PDB file of C-alpha atoms in Angstrom:
ATOM      1  CA  MET X  25      -3.641  -7.944  20.987  1.00 55.00           C
ATOM      2  CA  ILE X  26      -2.041  -5.578  23.487  1.00 61.00           C
ATOM      3  CA  LYS X  27      -3.980  -2.811  25.179  1.00 64.00           C
ATOM      4  CA  THR X  28      -3.092   0.385  23.341  1.00 77.00           C
ATOM      5  CA  PRO X  29      -4.481   3.856  22.828  1.00 91.00           C
ATOM      6  CA  THR X  30      -6.754   3.948  19.803  1.00 94.00           C
ATOM      7  CA  ILE X  31      -7.128   6.244  16.822  1.00 95.00           C
ATOM      8  CA  THR X  32     -10.652   6.217  15.399  1.00 96.00           C
ATOM      9  CA  ARG X  33     -11.882   7.074  11.932  1.00 96.00           C
ATOM     10  CA  SER X  34     -12.893  10.574  13.090  1.00 96.00           C
ATOM     11  CA  GLU X  35      -9.467  11.172  14.666  1.00 97.00           C
ATOM     12  CA  LEU X  36      -7.830  10.037  11.437  1.00 97.00           C
ATOM     13  CA  ILE X  37      -9.976  12.596   9.587  1.00 97.00           C
ATOM     14  CA  GLU X  38      -8.882  15.368  11.993  1.00 97.00           C
ATOM     15  CA  ALA X  39      -5.211  14.424  11.553  1.00 97.00           C
ATOM     16  CA  LEU X  40      -5.587  14.511   7.772  1.00 97.00           C
ATOM     17  CA  VAL X  41      -7.341  17.915   7.925  1.00 97.00           C
ATOM     18  CA  ASP X  42      -4.379  19.261   9.921  1.00 97.00           C
ATOM     19  CA  LYS X  43      -1.873  17.870   7.438  1.00 96.00           C
ATOM     20  CA  GLN X  44      -3.728  19.118   4.348  1.00 95.00           C
ATOM     21  CA  PRO X  45      -5.090  22.563   5.247  1.00 94.00           C
ATOM     22  CA  HIS X  46      -5.848  23.332   1.587  1.00 94.00           C
ATOM     23  CA  LEU X  47      -8.629  20.709   1.633  1.00 95.00           C
ATOM     24  CA  ALA X  48     -12.056  21.464   3.083  1.00 95.00           C
ATOM     25  CA  HIS X  49     -13.044  19.382   6.116  1.00 97.00           C
ATOM     26  CA  ARG X  50     -15.960  17.928   4.166  1.00 96.00           C
ATOM     27  CA  ASP X  51     -13.644  16.878   1.323  1.00 96.00           C
ATOM     28  CA  VAL X  52     -11.325  15.058   3.737  1.00 97.00           C
ATOM     29  CA  GLU X  53     -14.313  13.206   5.233  1.00 97.00           C
ATOM     30  CA  LEU X  54     -15.496  12.218   1.767  1.00 97.00           C
ATOM     31  CA  ALA X  55     -11.991  11.242   0.675  1.00 98.00           C
ATOM     32  CA  VAL X  56     -11.582   8.908   3.679  1.00 98.00           C
ATOM     33  CA  LYS X  57     -14.994   7.418   2.914  1.00 97.00           C
ATOM     34  CA  THR X  58     -14.092   6.999  -0.760  1.00 97.00           C
ATOM     35  CA  VAL X  59     -10.747   5.308  -0.040  1.00 97.00           C
ATOM     36  CA  LEU X  60     -12.274   2.894   2.488  1.00 97.00           C
ATOM     37  CA  GLU X  61     -15.227   2.076   0.233  1.00 95.00           C
ATOM     38  CA  ARG X  62     -12.931   1.475  -2.724  1.00 96.00           C
ATOM     39  CA  MET X  63     -10.806  -0.875  -0.604  1.00 96.00           C
ATOM     40  CA  GLY X  64     -13.850  -2.610   0.869  1.00 95.00           C
ATOM     41  CA  GLY X  65     -15.330  -3.026  -2.617  1.00 94.00           C
ATOM     42  CA  ALA X  66     -12.086  -4.560  -3.889  1.00 94.00           C
ATOM     43  CA  PHE X  67     -12.127  -7.028  -0.985  1.00 91.00           C
ATOM     44  CA  GLU X  68     -15.714  -8.024  -1.809  1.00 92.00           C
ATOM     45  CA  ASP X  69     -14.848  -8.547  -5.471  1.00 92.00           C
ATOM     46  CA  GLY X  70     -11.844 -10.698  -4.587  1.00 92.00           C
ATOM     47  CA  ASP X  71      -9.340  -8.128  -5.919  1.00 94.00           C
ATOM     48  CA  ARG X  72      -5.998  -7.803  -4.169  1.00 95.00           C
ATOM     49  CA  ILE X  73      -5.083  -4.445  -2.666  1.00 97.00           C
ATOM     50  CA  GLU X  74      -1.349  -3.645  -2.713  1.00 97.00           C
ATOM     51  CA  ILE X  75      -0.195  -0.511  -0.924  1.00 97.00           C
ATOM     52  CA  ARG X  76       3.579  -0.053  -1.197  1.00 96.00           C
ATOM     53  CA  GLY X  77       5.173   0.552   2.204  1.00 94.00           C
ATOM     54  CA  PHE X  78       1.946  -0.307   4.009  1.00 98.00           C
ATOM     55  CA  GLY X  79       0.926  -3.817   3.075  1.00 98.00           C
ATOM     56  CA  SER X  80      -1.404  -5.951   0.999  1.00 97.00           C
ATOM     57  CA  PHE X  81      -4.944  -7.159   1.533  1.00 97.00           C
ATOM     58  CA  SER X  82      -6.350 -10.326   0.012  1.00 95.00           C
ATOM     59  CA  LEU X  83      -8.923 -13.037   0.616  1.00 94.00           C
ATOM     60  CA  HIS X  84      -7.882 -16.452   1.887  1.00 93.00           C
ATOM     61  CA  TYR X  85     -10.067 -19.428   1.049  1.00 91.00           C
ATOM     62  CA  ARG X  86     -11.005 -21.630   4.006  1.00 90.00           C
ATOM     63  CA  PRO X  87     -12.354 -25.042   2.935  1.00 91.00           C
ATOM     64  CA  SER X  88     -15.387 -26.514   4.664  1.00 90.00           C
ATOM     65  CA  ARG X  89     -14.579 -28.499   7.786  1.00 92.00           C
ATOM     66  CA  VAL X  90     -16.169 -30.321  10.666  1.00 92.00           C
ATOM     67  CA  GLY X  91     -16.102 -28.017  13.649  1.00 90.00           C
ATOM     68  CA  ARG X  92     -17.167 -28.503  17.201  1.00 91.00           C
ATOM     69  CA  ASN X  93     -19.437 -26.599  19.509  1.00 89.00           C
ATOM     70  CA  PRO X  94     -16.954 -25.844  22.301  1.00 89.00           C
ATOM     71  CA  LYS X  95     -19.725 -25.871  24.908  1.00 90.00           C
ATOM     72  CA  THR X  96     -21.376 -29.174  24.049  1.00 91.00           C
ATOM     73  CA  GLY X  97     -18.621 -30.949  22.123  1.00 88.00           C
ATOM     74  CA  GLU X  98     -21.159 -31.603  19.371  1.00 92.00           C
ATOM     75  CA  SER X  99     -19.899 -31.821  15.746  1.00 92.00           C
ATOM     76  CA  VAL X 100     -21.104 -29.122  13.375  1.00 91.00           C
ATOM     77  CA  ALA X 101     -20.457 -28.686   9.659  1.00 90.00           C
ATOM     78  CA  VAL X 102     -18.702 -25.374   8.938  1.00 89.00           C
ATOM     79  CA  GLU X 103     -19.179 -24.170   5.353  1.00 88.00           C
ATOM     80  CA  ASP X 104     -16.248 -23.069   3.260  1.00 90.00           C
ATOM     81  CA  LYS X 105     -15.653 -19.338   3.234  1.00 90.00           C
ATOM     82  CA  PHE X 106     -13.336 -16.505   2.283  1.00 92.00           C
ATOM     83  CA  SER X 107     -11.632 -14.630   5.059  1.00 92.00           C
ATOM     84  CA  PRO X 108     -10.001 -11.217   4.735  1.00 94.00           C
ATOM     85  CA  HIS X 109      -6.250 -11.130   5.293  1.00 96.00           C
ATOM     86  CA  PHE X 110      -3.689  -8.340   5.735  1.00 97.00           C
ATOM     87  CA  LYS X 111       0.040  -8.773   5.242  1.00 98.00           C
ATOM     88  CA  PRO X 112       2.022  -5.799   6.559  1.00 98.00           C
ATOM     89  CA  GLY X 113       4.626  -4.392   4.169  1.00 97.00           C
ATOM     90  CA  LYS X 114       8.340  -4.118   4.914  1.00 95.00           C
ATOM     91  CA  GLU X 115       8.323  -0.452   5.929  1.00 96.00           C
ATOM     92  CA  LEU X 116       5.307  -0.812   8.243  1.00 97.00           C
ATOM     93  CA  LYS X 117       6.815  -3.915   9.864  1.00 96.00           C
ATOM     94  CA  GLU X 118      10.093  -2.163  10.543  1.00 95.00           C
ATOM     95  CA  ARG X 119       8.535   1.035  11.880  1.00 95.00           C
ATOM     96  CA  VAL X 120       6.153  -0.755  14.229  1.00 95.00           C
ATOM     97  CA  ASP X 121       8.728  -3.137  15.638  1.00 91.00           C
ATOM     98  CA  ALA X 122      10.041  -0.581  18.124  1.00 73.00           C
ATOM     99  CA  ILE X 123      11.543  -3.275  20.374  1.00 65.00           C
ATOM    100  CA  ASN X 124      14.225  -4.027  17.808  1.00 69.00           C
ATOM    101  CA  ASN X 125      14.761  -0.495  16.544  1.00 60.00           C
TER     102      ASN X 125
ATOM    103  CA  MET G 228      -6.176  -6.730 -11.043  1.00 73.00           C
ATOM    104  CA  ALA G 229      -4.641  -5.375  -7.856  1.00 89.00           C
ATOM    105  CA  ILE G 230      -5.745  -2.040  -6.428  1.00 94.00           C
ATOM    106  CA  THR G 231      -2.784   0.267  -5.708  1.00 97.00           C
ATOM    107  CA  LYS G 232      -2.297   3.794  -4.374  1.00 97.00           C
ATOM    108  CA  ALA G 233      -2.547   5.004  -7.976  1.00 97.00           C
ATOM    109  CA  GLU G 234      -6.052   3.501  -8.389  1.00 96.00           C
ATOM    110  CA  LEU G 235      -7.196   4.996  -5.085  1.00 97.00           C
ATOM    111  CA  ALA G 236      -5.967   8.409  -6.249  1.00 97.00           C
ATOM    112  CA  VAL G 237      -7.896   8.010  -9.520  1.00 97.00           C
ATOM    113  CA  SER G 238     -11.079   7.326  -7.495  1.00 96.00           C
ATOM    114  CA  LEU G 239     -10.558  10.542  -5.506  1.00 97.00           C
ATOM    115  CA  HIS G 240      -9.950  12.516  -8.691  1.00 97.00           C
ATOM    116  CA  GLU G 241     -12.938  11.084 -10.543  1.00 97.00           C
ATOM    117  CA  GLU G 242     -15.455  10.782  -7.720  1.00 95.00           C
ATOM    118  CA  LEU G 243     -14.612  13.827  -5.614  1.00 95.00           C
ATOM    119  CA  GLY G 244     -13.000  16.096  -8.167  1.00 93.00           C
ATOM    120  CA  LEU G 245      -9.807  16.609  -6.164  1.00 95.00           C
ATOM    121  CA  ASN G 246      -7.043  17.434  -8.622  1.00 95.00           C
ATOM    122  CA  LYS G 247      -4.544  14.709  -9.479  1.00 96.00           C
ATOM    123  CA  ARG G 248      -1.762  16.062  -7.280  1.00 96.00           C
ATOM    124  CA  GLU G 249      -4.109  16.504  -4.284  1.00 96.00           C
ATOM    125  CA  SER G 250      -5.495  13.010  -4.793  1.00 97.00           C
ATOM    126  CA  LYS G 251      -2.062  11.421  -4.889  1.00 97.00           C
ATOM    127  CA  GLU G 252      -0.941  13.419  -1.842  1.00 97.00           C
ATOM    128  CA  PHE G 253      -4.117  12.504   0.069  1.00 98.00           C
ATOM    129  CA  VAL G 254      -3.579   8.783  -0.481  1.00 98.00           C
ATOM    130  CA  GLU G 255       0.053   9.092   0.696  1.00 98.00           C
ATOM    131  CA  GLN G 256      -1.000  11.007   3.820  1.00 98.00           C
ATOM    132  CA  PHE G 257      -3.839   8.582   4.533  1.00 98.00           C
ATOM    133  CA  PHE G 258      -1.514   5.576   4.800  1.00 98.00           C
ATOM    134  CA  GLU G 259       1.314   7.595   6.370  1.00 98.00           C
ATOM    135  CA  THR G 260      -1.002   8.748   9.183  1.00 97.00           C
ATOM    136  CA  ILE G 261      -2.096   5.180   9.904  1.00 98.00           C
ATOM    137  CA  LYS G 262       1.531   3.987   9.861  1.00 97.00           C
ATOM    138  CA  GLY G 263       2.542   6.838  12.193  1.00 96.00           C
ATOM    139  CA  ALA G 264      -0.212   5.955  14.682  1.00 96.00           C
ATOM    140  CA  LEU G 265       0.792   2.278  14.691  1.00 96.00           C
ATOM    141  CA  GLU G 266       4.458   3.241  15.018  1.00 95.00           C
ATOM    142  CA  ASP G 267       3.538   5.351  18.065  1.00 94.00           C
ATOM    143  CA  GLY G 268       1.831   2.361  19.643  1.00 93.00           C
ATOM    144  CA  SER G 269      -1.804   3.195  18.847  1.00 95.00           C
ATOM    145  CA  SER G 270      -4.254   0.835  17.283  1.00 96.00           C
ATOM    146  CA  VAL G 271      -6.381   2.265  14.465  1.00 97.00           C
ATOM    147  CA  LYS G 272     -10.123   1.613  14.222  1.00 97.00           C
ATOM    148  CA  LEU G 273     -11.724   2.356  10.878  1.00 96.00           C
ATOM    149  CA  SER G 274     -15.443   1.768  11.320  1.00 93.00           C
ATOM    150  CA  GLY G 275     -16.976  -0.085   8.404  1.00 91.00           C
ATOM    151  CA  PHE G 276     -13.604  -1.433   7.259  1.00 96.00           C
ATOM    152  CA  GLY G 277     -11.616  -2.923  10.113  1.00 97.00           C
ATOM    153  CA  ASN G 278      -9.167  -2.470  12.965  1.00 97.00           C
ATOM    154  CA  PHE G 279      -5.386  -2.455  12.890  1.00 97.00           C
ATOM    155  CA  GLY G 280      -3.978  -3.633  16.196  1.00 96.00           C
ATOM    156  CA  LEU G 281      -0.572  -4.394  17.688  1.00 95.00           C
ATOM    157  CA  ARG G 282       0.684  -7.595  19.180  1.00 94.00           C
ATOM    158  CA  ASP G 283       3.899  -8.167  21.135  1.00 93.00           C
ATOM    159  CA  LYS G 284       5.429 -11.547  20.356  1.00 92.00           C
ATOM    160  CA  PRO G 285       7.985 -13.211  22.595  1.00 92.00           C
ATOM    161  CA  ALA G 286      11.305 -14.486  21.266  1.00 92.00           C
ATOM    162  CA  ARG G 287      11.211 -18.079  19.989  1.00 92.00           C
ATOM    163  CA  PRO G 288      13.612 -20.552  18.444  1.00 91.00           C
ATOM    164  CA  GLY G 289      13.368 -20.572  14.662  1.00 90.00           C
ATOM    165  CA  ARG G 290      14.890 -22.581  11.866  1.00 91.00           C
ATOM    166  CA  ASN G 291      16.217 -21.831   8.437  1.00 89.00           C
ATOM    167  CA  PRO G 292      13.873 -24.025   6.360  1.00 90.00           C
ATOM    168  CA  LYS G 293      16.537 -24.524   3.690  1.00 91.00           C
ATOM    169  CA  THR G 294      19.470 -25.560   5.832  1.00 92.00           C
ATOM    170  CA  GLY G 295      17.691 -26.742   8.991  1.00 89.00           C
ATOM    171  CA  GLU G 296      20.006 -24.498  10.965  1.00 91.00           C
ATOM    172  CA  GLU G 297      18.581 -23.138  14.213  1.00 91.00           C
ATOM    173  CA  ILE G 298      18.387 -19.351  14.457  1.00 90.00           C
ATOM    174  CA  PRO G 299      16.751 -17.494  17.345  1.00 90.00           C
ATOM    175  CA  ILE G 300      13.831 -15.178  16.412  1.00 89.00           C
ATOM    176  CA  SER G 301      13.896 -12.068  18.568  1.00 90.00           C
ATOM    177  CA  ALA G 302      10.893 -10.661  20.433  1.00 91.00           C
ATOM    178  CA  ARG G 303       8.957  -8.313  18.170  1.00 92.00           C
ATOM    179  CA  ARG G 304       5.900  -6.142  17.775  1.00 94.00           C
ATOM    180  CA  VAL G 305       3.654  -6.935  14.829  1.00 95.00           C
ATOM    181  CA  VAL G 306       0.567  -5.394  13.208  1.00 97.00           C
ATOM    182  CA  THR G 307      -2.668  -7.352  13.087  1.00 97.00           C
ATOM    183  CA  PHE G 308      -5.806  -6.639  11.063  1.00 97.00           C
ATOM    184  CA  LYS G 309      -9.340  -7.632  11.920  1.00 97.00           C
ATOM    185  CA  ALA G 310     -11.967  -6.909   9.298  1.00 97.00           C
ATOM    186  CA  SER G 311     -15.185  -5.270  10.499  1.00 96.00           C
ATOM    187  CA  GLN G 312     -18.388  -7.254  10.812  1.00 96.00           C
ATOM    188  CA  LYS G 313     -19.817  -5.208   7.943  1.00 95.00           C
ATOM    189  CA  LEU G 314     -16.934  -6.110   5.623  1.00 95.00           C
ATOM    190  CA  LYS G 315     -17.033  -9.789   6.629  1.00 95.00           C
ATOM    191  CA  GLU G 316     -20.765  -9.934   5.931  1.00 95.00           C
ATOM    192  CA  ALA G 317     -20.322  -8.258   2.545  1.00 94.00           C
ATOM    193  CA  ILE G 318     -17.676 -10.860   1.636  1.00 94.00           C
ATOM    194  CA  GLU G 319     -19.940 -13.663   2.830  1.00 92.00           C
ATOM    195  CA  ASP G 320     -22.867 -12.301   0.819  1.00 92.00           C
ATOM    196  CA  ASN G 321     -20.658 -12.371  -2.266  1.00 91.00           C
ATOM    197  CA  SER G 322     -19.127 -15.791  -1.583  1.00 89.00           C
ATOM    198  CA  ASP G 323     -20.960 -17.580  -4.433  1.00 88.00           C
ATOM    199  CA  ALA G 324     -19.478 -15.174  -6.973  1.00 90.00           C
ATOM    200  CA  LEU G 325     -16.071 -15.428  -5.261  1.00 90.00           C
ATOM    201  CA  LYS G 326     -16.160 -19.218  -5.450  1.00 87.00           C
ATOM    202  CA  ARG G 327     -16.870 -19.043  -9.193  1.00 88.00           C
ATOM    203  CA  LEU G 328     -14.060 -16.520  -9.592  1.00 85.00           C
ATOM    204  CA  PHE G 329     -11.479 -18.591  -7.735  1.00 79.00           C
ATOM    205  CA  SER G 330     -12.428 -22.075  -8.932  1.00 74.00           C
TER     206      SER G 330
END
């Protein structure tokens, strides 16, 4: 990951307040919370999230495996698990890839 | 069933009472703002959900898997996502149900 400036959740809220002046600040905060909770809840339930132009979120199943403690070299059993995955959509990919644009 | 922008807008309408047009517009602006930040070279940290970061990848030789033909892959910038600890733990806590669902 390259070192970049960062937008936080509160800065996202401020940007959305500026773009939608008809909404109360409190409503924008709650709307951001609602969207993120809805997406987080879908992840937890194993539902796919598909946002056109942005990307899709889904869980990937990782089977159990024998791992190693990198410090001691000792074998450890790693249980199977689900890991969250994001696949950027076409528009996001193209817009972000400034090197080739 | 997959969650889409339309479902997110319904949640805003039903849970917050924004009207349907406002809800739809909010969802568009939400993702557009994140895309704009990433396009401008910023990462985006959404506490409780996860972080969108950027990674610069060097050029590498690639191959057309169908024909075996070699084609160079140019250097590019890609988006990465790392789920928050909170989200990962919630998924782990629900892993028994998820295993039943996916098996």
